[in-house]
Amino acid sequence: MPLQDVTVTIDIKNPSALIGLGTPLILVNKSGGSPYKEYRDLEAIKVAFGEQSEGYEIAKKIFDQGDTRPEKIAIATYDTTAVELVTAASVLEEYFYNDWYFVMLDSGTVDDYKAISDVVEGHGLKMAAHVVDSVEDLALLKVEDYDRTFAFQHDQIEEMPHAALIGRIGSLPVGSVTWKFKTLNSVTPQDLTPLKLSDIHLKGGIAYVRKAGIDQTSEGKLVSGEYIDVIHGKDWVKLNIEQQVQLLFASNPKIPYTDSGIAQIEGAVRTVLEVAGQNGIIAVDDSGKYLYTITSQGRNESPAADRAERRYSGLYFDFELAGAIHEAKIKGEILV
């Protein structure tokens, strides 16, 4: 676990959402490889792994998505040829709290993908991204109903649409975009019937299709059916509150266990929720006010045991997700 003195627990009720939550991590199989490193350009990755490696190809796909690509890519290596097997899942566990958010495996079976998703799900933080070439494989992932994994079904998995999507919008301000309707560079749309596309969606997958003459992602959901931007937004709020309250503690000689000290913590939380509203994570009412509430217990309401341990646990907040429009049904009349 990372070192921290601030813990935020968020329970999103349906319908209800770290700075830099767009950095991808690629897990690469490399004999005797180095453990974990961050790269800001493709040339350095080519030198480290070779132009023919799948890790390089995934990184290239991410960096090829234009001005919205992430500033850096993290790569951690595992080694299936070692005498003592080093699995991708064990490497993921080791570096889970490094500065990245989306994890992808260079290649593997559905069982390998499940092992990665199980780690992410177990921590209740970050996201895994996979690509498969059949709805049967999608169905195997759907059995687990992952709430932190999105999966593409594409008949040309070498085009890596999952990596392209992360490169295209993963680094944009969290809450400002939906993951549906996105055009990806160097990904071929599939020619799918409505029935086949519906089957992919029912099995928790995303496809890349052509609609109204525009190549685009067919959906923006995780395997469980939850929207990617909801979980991304939830993590943004959680991690930014942890960071801001930790910063409050570190930058002051003392936060007193008084009502004024508690008000400082509440102020840090309020600042994060206001930014979340500005970014589009939190909904707004007709008067332009962001739909969140904060309640806090005063010093006299805090248990004596908490005061003795210098622990405050009396602040609560909730908010209403802004969401996005993914479909429209429009009725009209043309007069002649």
mmCIF file of C-alpha atoms in Angstrom:
data_model
loop_
_atom_site.group_PDB
_atom_site.id
_atom_site.type_symbol
_atom_site.label_atom_id
_atom_site.label_comp_id
_atom_site.label_asym_id
_atom_site.label_seq_id
_atom_site.Cartn_x
_atom_site.Cartn_y
_atom_site.Cartn_z
ATOM 1 C CA MET A 1 0.000 0.000 0.000
ATOM 2 C CA PRO A 2 1.167 3.584 -0.590
ATOM 3 C CA LEU A 3 2.015 5.693 2.420
ATOM 4 C CA GLN A 4 -0.973 7.837 3.369
ATOM 5 C CA ASP A 5 -2.859 9.181 6.377
ATOM 6 C CA VAL A 6 -6.065 9.969 4.506
ATOM 7 C CA THR A 7 -8.575 7.317 3.413
ATOM 8 C CA VAL A 8 -11.589 8.119 1.280
ATOM 9 C CA THR A 9 -14.404 5.608 0.868
ATOM 10 C CA ILE A 10 -16.916 6.373 -1.857
ATOM 11 C CA ASP A 11 -20.172 4.517 -2.328
ATOM 12 C CA ILE A 12 -21.830 5.481 -5.593
ATOM 13 C CA LYS A 13 -25.559 4.847 -5.519
ATOM 14 C CA ASN A 14 -27.310 4.159 -8.812
ATOM 15 C CA PRO A 15 -28.503 6.260 -10.281
ATOM 16 C CA SER A 16 -26.035 8.313 -8.706
ATOM 17 C CA ALA A 17 -18.499 8.843 -10.420
ATOM 18 C CA LEU A 18 -4.263 11.522 -8.445
ATOM 19 C CA ILE A 19 -3.824 13.901 -10.663
ATOM 20 C CA GLY A 20 -3.181 12.542 -14.171
ATOM 21 C CA LEU A 21 -5.438 9.511 -14.432
ATOM 22 C CA GLY A 22 -4.530 8.762 -18.035
ATOM 23 C CA THR A 23 -1.119 7.093 -17.898
ATOM 24 C CA PRO A 24 -1.153 3.562 -19.396
ATOM 25 C CA LEU A 25 0.884 0.632 -18.077
ATOM 26 C CA ILE A 26 1.892 -2.087 -20.560
ATOM 27 C CA LEU A 27 2.913 -5.469 -19.149
ATOM 28 C CA VAL A 28 5.549 -6.928 -21.487
ATOM 29 C CA ASN A 29 6.973 -10.431 -21.525
ATOM 30 C CA LYS A 30 10.771 -10.068 -21.663
ATOM 31 C CA SER A 31 13.467 -12.522 -20.688
ATOM 32 C CA GLY A 32 15.513 -11.136 -17.826
ATOM 33 C CA GLY A 33 13.868 -7.785 -18.340
ATOM 34 C CA SER A 34 13.957 -4.657 -16.277
ATOM 35 C CA PRO A 35 11.156 -4.188 -13.753
ATOM 36 C CA TYR A 36 9.344 -0.862 -14.250
ATOM 37 C CA LYS A 37 10.143 2.272 -16.245
ATOM 38 C CA GLU A 38 8.308 5.278 -17.656
ATOM 39 C CA TYR A 39 8.862 6.465 -21.235
ATOM 40 C CA ARG A 40 8.009 9.792 -22.869
ATOM 41 C CA ASP A 41 8.908 8.911 -26.463
ATOM 42 C CA LEU A 42 8.592 5.936 -28.757
ATOM 43 C CA GLU A 43 12.253 5.806 -29.731
ATOM 44 C CA ALA A 44 13.321 4.899 -26.190
ATOM 45 C CA ILE A 45 10.777 2.069 -26.137
ATOM 46 C CA LYS A 46 12.081 0.790 -29.496
ATOM 47 C CA VAL A 47 15.631 0.710 -28.117
ATOM 48 C CA ALA A 48 14.519 -1.136 -24.976
ATOM 49 C CA PHE A 49 12.192 -3.708 -26.539
ATOM 50 C CA GLY A 50 12.716 -3.774 -30.298
ATOM 51 C CA GLU A 51 10.488 -2.568 -33.100
ATOM 52 C CA GLN A 52 8.905 -5.993 -33.583
ATOM 53 C CA SER A 53 7.817 -6.477 -29.973
ATOM 54 C CA GLU A 54 4.153 -6.351 -29.042
ATOM 55 C CA GLY A 55 4.966 -3.943 -26.244
ATOM 56 C CA TYR A 56 6.410 -1.497 -28.773
ATOM 57 C CA GLU A 57 3.392 -1.912 -31.067
ATOM 58 C CA ILE A 58 0.967 -1.151 -28.226
ATOM 59 C CA ALA A 59 2.987 1.913 -27.228
ATOM 60 C CA LYS A 60 3.064 3.079 -30.857
ATOM 61 C CA LYS A 61 -0.704 2.738 -31.122
ATOM 62 C CA ILE A 62 -1.134 4.859 -27.991
ATOM 63 C CA PHE A 63 1.293 7.562 -29.099
ATOM 64 C CA ASP A 64 -0.226 7.630 -32.615
ATOM 65 C CA GLN A 65 -3.544 9.045 -31.401
ATOM 66 C CA GLY A 66 -2.577 12.684 -31.857
ATOM 67 C CA ASP A 67 -2.485 15.674 -29.543
ATOM 68 C CA THR A 68 -4.611 13.993 -26.870
ATOM 69 C CA ARG A 69 -2.153 11.140 -26.305
ATOM 70 C CA PRO A 70 -0.676 10.705 -22.807
ATOM 71 C CA GLU A 71 2.598 12.413 -21.924
ATOM 72 C CA LYS A 72 4.157 9.130 -20.828
ATOM 73 C CA ILE A 73 3.730 5.362 -20.941
ATOM 74 C CA ALA A 74 4.802 3.004 -18.169
ATOM 75 C CA ILE A 75 6.141 -0.472 -18.981
ATOM 76 C CA ALA A 76 6.727 -3.298 -16.510
ATOM 77 C CA THR A 77 8.176 -6.641 -17.575
ATOM 78 C CA TYR A 78 7.406 -10.188 -16.589
ATOM 79 C CA ASP A 79 9.275 -13.345 -17.569
ATOM 80 C CA THR A 80 7.557 -16.616 -18.411
ATOM 81 C CA THR A 81 10.915 -18.252 -19.245
ATOM 82 C CA ALA A 82 12.508 -17.713 -15.836
ATOM 83 C CA VAL A 83 13.290 -20.712 -13.629
ATOM 84 C CA GLU A 84 11.097 -19.074 -11.016
ATOM 85 C CA LEU A 85 8.133 -17.955 -13.097
ATOM 86 C CA VAL A 86 7.426 -14.220 -12.928
ATOM 87 C CA THR A 87 3.822 -13.715 -13.995
ATOM 88 C CA ALA A 88 2.245 -10.555 -15.339
ATOM 89 C CA ALA A 89 -0.194 -10.583 -12.425
ATOM 90 C CA SER A 90 2.602 -10.701 -9.842
ATOM 91 C CA VAL A 91 4.405 -7.806 -11.528
ATOM 92 C CA LEU A 92 1.142 -5.873 -11.597
ATOM 93 C CA GLU A 93 0.743 -6.416 -7.855
ATOM 94 C CA GLU A 94 4.287 -5.216 -7.222
ATOM 95 C CA TYR A 95 3.851 -1.938 -9.090
ATOM 96 C CA PHE A 96 0.139 -1.399 -8.555
ATOM 97 C CA TYR A 97 0.532 1.911 -6.713
ATOM 98 C CA ASN A 98 2.975 3.468 -9.157
ATOM 99 C CA ASP A 99 1.769 6.434 -11.195
ATOM 100 C CA TRP A 100 -0.367 4.809 -13.895
ATOM 101 C CA TYR A 101 -4.092 4.114 -14.352
ATOM 102 C CA PHE A 102 -4.883 1.851 -17.354
ATOM 103 C CA VAL A 103 -3.167 -1.542 -17.604
ATOM 104 C CA MET A 104 -2.812 -3.720 -20.721
ATOM 105 C CA LEU A 105 -1.137 -7.062 -21.304
ATOM 106 C CA ASP A 106 1.077 -7.381 -24.387
ATOM 107 C CA SER A 107 -0.562 -10.690 -25.338
ATOM 108 C CA GLY A 108 -2.221 -13.641 -23.703
ATOM 109 C CA THR A 109 -5.236 -15.874 -23.323
ATOM 110 C CA VAL A 110 -8.543 -14.997 -21.693
ATOM 111 C CA ASP A 111 -7.239 -16.628 -18.498
ATOM 112 C CA ASP A 112 -4.240 -14.268 -18.596
ATOM 113 C CA TYR A 113 -6.604 -11.335 -19.036
ATOM 114 C CA LYS A 114 -8.698 -12.538 -16.117
ATOM 115 C CA ALA A 115 -5.627 -12.701 -13.892
ATOM 116 C CA ILE A 116 -4.912 -9.038 -14.653
ATOM 117 C CA SER A 117 -8.510 -7.967 -14.149
ATOM 118 C CA ASP A 118 -8.712 -9.910 -10.873
ATOM 119 C CA VAL A 119 -5.803 -7.885 -9.482
ATOM 120 C CA VAL A 120 -7.394 -4.585 -10.499
ATOM 121 C CA GLU A 121 -10.790 -5.611 -9.172
ATOM 122 C CA GLY A 122 -9.258 -6.768 -5.908
ATOM 123 C CA HIS A 123 -7.730 -3.359 -5.276
ATOM 124 C CA GLY A 124 -10.897 -1.495 -6.229
ATOM 125 C CA LEU A 125 -8.878 1.058 -8.164
ATOM 126 C CA LYS A 126 -7.666 1.713 -11.735
ATOM 127 C CA MET A 127 -8.739 -0.135 -14.911
ATOM 128 C CA ALA A 128 -7.734 -3.023 -17.143
ATOM 129 C CA ALA A 129 -8.224 -3.010 -20.925
ATOM 130 C CA HIS A 130 -8.302 -6.077 -23.207
ATOM 131 C CA VAL A 131 -9.014 -6.993 -26.821
ATOM 132 C CA VAL A 132 -10.374 -10.333 -28.042
ATOM 133 C CA ASP A 133 -11.342 -11.559 -31.492
ATOM 134 C CA SER A 134 -14.491 -13.522 -30.642
ATOM 135 C CA VAL A 135 -17.737 -13.063 -28.733
ATOM 136 C CA GLU A 136 -17.014 -16.410 -27.074
ATOM 137 C CA ASP A 137 -13.986 -14.871 -25.362
ATOM 138 C CA LEU A 138 -16.072 -11.861 -24.412
ATOM 139 C CA ALA A 139 -18.566 -14.186 -22.783
ATOM 140 C CA LEU A 140 -15.801 -15.697 -20.633
ATOM 141 C CA LEU A 141 -14.923 -12.230 -19.346
ATOM 142 C CA LYS A 142 -18.591 -11.347 -18.878
ATOM 143 C CA VAL A 143 -18.984 -14.254 -16.441
ATOM 144 C CA GLU A 144 -16.820 -12.307 -13.986
ATOM 145 C CA ASP A 145 -18.870 -9.114 -14.540
ATOM 146 C CA TYR A 146 -15.780 -6.949 -14.069
ATOM 147 C CA ASP A 147 -16.508 -3.398 -12.924
ATOM 148 C CA ARG A 148 -12.996 -2.146 -13.782
ATOM 149 C CA THR A 149 -12.316 -3.778 -17.132
ATOM 150 C CA PHE A 150 -13.340 -2.774 -20.627
ATOM 151 C CA ALA A 151 -12.947 -5.181 -23.512
ATOM 152 C CA PHE A 152 -13.001 -4.713 -27.277
ATOM 153 C CA GLN A 153 -14.157 -7.398 -29.658
ATOM 154 C CA HIS A 154 -12.349 -6.897 -32.954
ATOM 155 C CA ASP A 155 -11.527 -9.341 -35.737
ATOM 156 C CA GLN A 156 -8.100 -7.714 -36.192
ATOM 157 C CA ILE A 157 -6.715 -7.696 -32.670
ATOM 158 C CA GLU A 158 -3.318 -6.596 -33.993
ATOM 159 C CA GLU A 159 -4.886 -3.158 -34.505
ATOM 160 C CA MET A 160 -5.248 -2.898 -30.699
ATOM 161 C CA PRO A 161 -8.360 -0.708 -30.449
ATOM 162 C CA HIS A 162 -8.229 -0.823 -26.634
ATOM 163 C CA ALA A 163 -4.798 0.862 -26.667
ATOM 164 C CA ALA A 164 -5.943 3.354 -29.304
ATOM 165 C CA LEU A 165 -8.944 4.376 -27.207
ATOM 166 C CA ILE A 166 -6.785 4.953 -24.127
ATOM 167 C CA GLY A 167 -4.364 6.988 -26.217
ATOM 168 C CA ARG A 168 -7.214 8.968 -27.754
ATOM 169 C CA ILE A 169 -9.101 10.106 -24.617
ATOM 170 C CA GLY A 170 -7.617 8.514 -21.491
ATOM 171 C CA SER A 171 -5.584 11.626 -20.674
ATOM 172 C CA LEU A 172 -8.306 14.205 -21.269
ATOM 173 C CA PRO A 173 -9.756 15.865 -18.137
ATOM 174 C CA VAL A 174 -11.684 13.199 -16.269
ATOM 175 C CA GLY A 175 -15.403 13.837 -16.620
ATOM 176 C CA SER A 176 -15.091 15.905 -19.795
ATOM 177 C CA VAL A 177 -15.669 13.043 -22.231
ATOM 178 C CA THR A 178 -17.698 9.946 -22.787
ATOM 179 C CA TRP A 179 -15.913 6.907 -24.254
ATOM 180 C CA LYS A 180 -18.561 6.250 -26.916
ATOM 181 C CA PHE A 181 -18.509 7.849 -30.394
ATOM 182 C CA LYS A 182 -14.690 8.145 -30.476
ATOM 183 C CA THR A 183 -12.733 7.929 -33.742
ATOM 184 C CA LEU A 184 -9.419 6.072 -33.459
ATOM 185 C CA ASN A 185 -6.369 6.364 -35.674
ATOM 186 C CA SER A 186 -5.249 3.204 -37.523
ATOM 187 C CA VAL A 187 -8.207 1.068 -36.436
ATOM 188 C CA THR A 188 -10.501 -0.499 -39.051
ATOM 189 C CA PRO A 189 -14.263 -0.425 -38.370
ATOM 190 C CA GLN A 190 -15.959 -3.810 -38.398
ATOM 191 C CA ASP A 191 -18.907 -4.492 -40.673
ATOM 192 C CA LEU A 192 -21.395 -5.780 -38.107
ATOM 193 C CA THR A 193 -25.109 -6.422 -38.364
ATOM 194 C CA PRO A 194 -27.290 -4.824 -35.665
ATOM 195 C CA LEU A 195 -27.797 -8.300 -34.183
ATOM 196 C CA LYS A 196 -24.064 -9.022 -33.957
ATOM 197 C CA LEU A 197 -23.373 -5.600 -32.436
ATOM 198 C CA SER A 198 -26.130 -6.135 -29.890
ATOM 199 C CA ASP A 199 -24.583 -9.491 -28.969
ATOM 200 C CA ILE A 200 -21.187 -7.847 -28.372
ATOM 201 C CA HIS A 201 -22.824 -5.271 -26.105
ATOM 202 C CA LEU A 202 -24.817 -7.910 -24.216
ATOM 203 C CA LYS A 203 -21.578 -9.753 -23.512
ATOM 204 C CA GLY A 204 -20.004 -6.620 -22.064
ATOM 205 C CA GLY A 205 -17.875 -5.655 -25.065
ATOM 206 C CA ILE A 206 -17.152 -2.609 -27.197
ATOM 207 C CA ALA A 207 -16.867 -2.675 -30.995
ATOM 208 C CA TYR A 208 -15.472 -0.251 -33.558
ATOM 209 C CA VAL A 209 -18.013 0.503 -36.269
ATOM 210 C CA ARG A 210 -19.026 3.050 -38.890
ATOM 211 C CA LYS A 211 -22.162 5.087 -38.189
ATOM 212 C CA ALA A 212 -23.438 8.044 -40.201
ATOM 213 C CA GLY A 213 -20.227 7.893 -42.225
ATOM 214 C CA ILE A 214 -18.014 8.224 -39.122
ATOM 215 C CA ASP A 215 -15.751 5.518 -37.669
ATOM 216 C CA GLN A 216 -16.418 5.335 -33.924
ATOM 217 C CA THR A 217 -16.506 3.269 -30.769
ATOM 218 C CA SER A 218 -19.888 1.610 -30.375
ATOM 219 C CA GLU A 219 -20.160 1.967 -26.618
ATOM 220 C CA GLY A 220 -18.321 3.325 -23.573
ATOM 221 C CA LYS A 221 -19.021 0.662 -20.975
ATOM 222 C CA LEU A 222 -17.094 -1.712 -18.759
ATOM 223 C CA VAL A 223 -17.713 -5.463 -18.799
ATOM 224 C CA SER A 224 -20.248 -5.113 -15.971
ATOM 225 C CA GLY A 225 -22.298 -2.600 -17.939
ATOM 226 C CA GLU A 226 -21.212 0.409 -15.872
ATOM 227 C CA TYR A 227 -19.935 3.371 -17.849
ATOM 228 C CA ILE A 228 -16.167 3.879 -18.058
ATOM 229 C CA ASP A 229 -16.468 7.584 -17.254
ATOM 230 C CA VAL A 230 -18.418 6.827 -14.054
ATOM 231 C CA ILE A 231 -15.632 4.714 -12.552
ATOM 232 C CA HIS A 232 -12.955 7.059 -13.918
ATOM 233 C CA GLY A 233 -14.763 9.967 -12.259
ATOM 234 C CA LYS A 234 -15.179 8.090 -8.993
ATOM 235 C CA ASP A 235 -11.448 7.390 -8.839
ATOM 236 C CA TRP A 236 -10.617 11.003 -9.725
ATOM 237 C CA VAL A 237 -12.675 12.290 -6.796
ATOM 238 C CA LYS A 238 -11.320 9.714 -4.367
ATOM 239 C CA LEU A 239 -7.658 10.190 -5.232
ATOM 240 C CA ASN A 240 -7.811 13.971 -5.443
ATOM 241 C CA ILE A 241 -9.498 14.255 -2.059
ATOM 242 C CA GLU A 242 -6.871 11.971 -0.539
ATOM 243 C CA GLN A 243 -4.141 14.068 -2.121
ATOM 244 C CA GLN A 244 -5.561 17.459 -1.136
ATOM 245 C CA VAL A 245 -6.268 16.516 2.475
ATOM 246 C CA GLN A 246 -2.832 14.910 2.784
ATOM 247 C CA LEU A 247 -1.345 18.126 1.383
ATOM 248 C CA LEU A 248 -3.339 20.126 3.933
ATOM 249 C CA PHE A 249 -1.790 18.087 6.755
ATOM 250 C CA ALA A 250 1.732 18.336 5.348
ATOM 251 C CA SER A 251 1.700 22.074 4.598
ATOM 252 C CA ASN A 252 0.471 23.260 8.005
ATOM 253 C CA PRO A 253 2.271 23.121 11.339
ATOM 254 C CA LYS A 254 -0.864 21.563 12.807
ATOM 255 C CA ILE A 255 -4.513 21.000 11.959
ATOM 256 C CA PRO A 256 -6.139 21.345 15.384
ATOM 257 C CA TYR A 257 -8.838 18.931 16.506
ATOM 258 C CA THR A 258 -11.319 21.771 16.716
ATOM 259 C CA ASP A 259 -14.284 22.889 14.675
ATOM 260 C CA SER A 260 -11.997 25.283 12.792
ATOM 261 C CA GLY A 261 -9.562 22.449 11.995
ATOM 262 C CA ILE A 262 -12.421 20.265 10.795
ATOM 263 C CA ALA A 263 -13.599 23.177 8.631
ATOM 264 C CA GLN A 264 -10.195 23.194 6.902
ATOM 265 C CA ILE A 265 -10.621 19.532 5.957
ATOM 266 C CA GLU A 266 -14.135 20.252 4.736
ATOM 267 C CA GLY A 267 -12.762 23.151 2.667
ATOM 268 C CA ALA A 268 -10.233 20.870 0.950
ATOM 269 C CA VAL A 269 -12.987 18.382 0.091
ATOM 270 C CA ARG A 270 -15.250 21.152 -1.182
ATOM 271 C CA THR A 271 -12.497 22.457 -3.471
ATOM 272 C CA VAL A 272 -12.108 19.027 -5.099
ATOM 273 C CA LEU A 273 -15.871 18.626 -5.568
ATOM 274 C CA GLU A 274 -16.105 22.063 -7.175
ATOM 275 C CA VAL A 275 -13.382 21.123 -9.685
ATOM 276 C CA ALA A 276 -15.174 17.804 -10.279
ATOM 277 C CA GLY A 277 -18.243 19.826 -11.164
ATOM 278 C CA GLN A 278 -16.268 22.074 -13.511
ATOM 279 C CA ASN A 279 -14.817 18.990 -15.239
ATOM 280 C CA GLY A 280 -18.255 17.482 -15.819
ATOM 281 C CA ILE A 281 -18.179 14.690 -13.242
ATOM 282 C CA ILE A 282 -20.850 16.216 -10.976
ATOM 283 C CA ALA A 283 -24.259 17.321 -12.242
ATOM 284 C CA VAL A 284 -25.516 20.890 -12.011
ATOM 285 C CA ASP A 285 -28.990 22.153 -11.104
ATOM 286 C CA ASP A 286 -31.053 24.792 -12.908
ATOM 287 C CA SER A 287 -29.392 27.584 -10.936
ATOM 288 C CA GLY A 288 -25.897 26.458 -11.913
ATOM 289 C CA LYS A 289 -25.062 24.902 -8.534
ATOM 290 C CA TYR A 290 -23.175 21.618 -8.496
ATOM 291 C CA LEU A 291 -25.224 18.813 -6.976
ATOM 292 C CA TYR A 292 -23.146 17.663 -4.040
ATOM 293 C CA THR A 293 -23.524 17.855 -0.272
ATOM 294 C CA ILE A 294 -20.960 17.794 2.533
ATOM 295 C CA THR A 295 -21.778 17.169 6.188
ATOM 296 C CA SER A 296 -19.297 17.066 9.044
ATOM 297 C CA GLN A 297 -19.419 16.301 12.739
ATOM 298 C CA GLY A 298 -17.957 18.898 15.091
ATOM 299 C CA ARG A 299 -15.334 18.151 17.697
ATOM 300 C CA ASN A 300 -17.925 17.543 20.420
ATOM 301 C CA GLU A 301 -19.721 15.016 18.205
ATOM 302 C CA SER A 302 -16.564 13.000 17.551
ATOM 303 C CA PRO A 303 -16.016 9.895 19.707
ATOM 304 C CA ALA A 304 -13.543 10.388 22.544
ATOM 305 C CA ALA A 305 -11.550 7.382 21.279
ATOM 306 C CA ASP A 306 -11.099 9.083 17.879
ATOM 307 C CA ARG A 307 -9.945 12.290 19.510
ATOM 308 C CA ALA A 308 -7.463 10.361 21.642
ATOM 309 C CA GLU A 309 -6.075 8.635 18.533
ATOM 310 C CA ARG A 310 -6.075 11.934 16.582
ATOM 311 C CA ARG A 311 -8.356 10.329 14.016
ATOM 312 C CA TYR A 312 -11.264 12.181 12.412
ATOM 313 C CA SER A 313 -13.951 10.166 10.633
ATOM 314 C CA GLY A 314 -16.972 12.442 10.758
ATOM 315 C CA LEU A 315 -17.015 13.945 7.271
ATOM 316 C CA TYR A 316 -19.427 12.679 4.637
ATOM 317 C CA PHE A 317 -20.179 13.757 1.098
ATOM 318 C CA ASP A 318 -22.294 12.631 -1.809
ATOM 319 C CA PHE A 319 -22.869 13.896 -5.323
ATOM 320 C CA GLU A 320 -25.011 13.330 -8.378
ATOM 321 C CA LEU A 321 -23.254 12.202 -11.515
ATOM 322 C CA ALA A 322 -23.571 14.372 -14.594
ATOM 323 C CA GLY A 323 -23.515 11.411 -16.984
ATOM 324 C CA ALA A 324 -23.854 11.858 -20.747
ATOM 325 C CA ILE A 325 -26.355 11.331 -23.558
ATOM 326 C CA HIS A 326 -25.586 8.160 -25.530
ATOM 327 C CA GLU A 327 -28.855 7.799 -27.418
ATOM 328 C CA ALA A 328 -31.650 10.079 -28.620
ATOM 329 C CA LYS A 329 -35.180 9.312 -29.771
ATOM 330 C CA ILE A 330 -36.601 12.298 -31.636
ATOM 331 C CA LYS A 331 -40.144 12.643 -32.907
ATOM 332 C CA GLY A 332 -41.107 15.347 -35.358
ATOM 333 C CA GLU A 333 -43.386 16.274 -38.197
ATOM 334 C CA ILE A 334 -42.586 17.634 -41.635
ATOM 335 C CA LEU A 335 -45.228 19.934 -43.024
ATOM 336 C CA VAL A 336 -45.747 20.345 -46.758
#
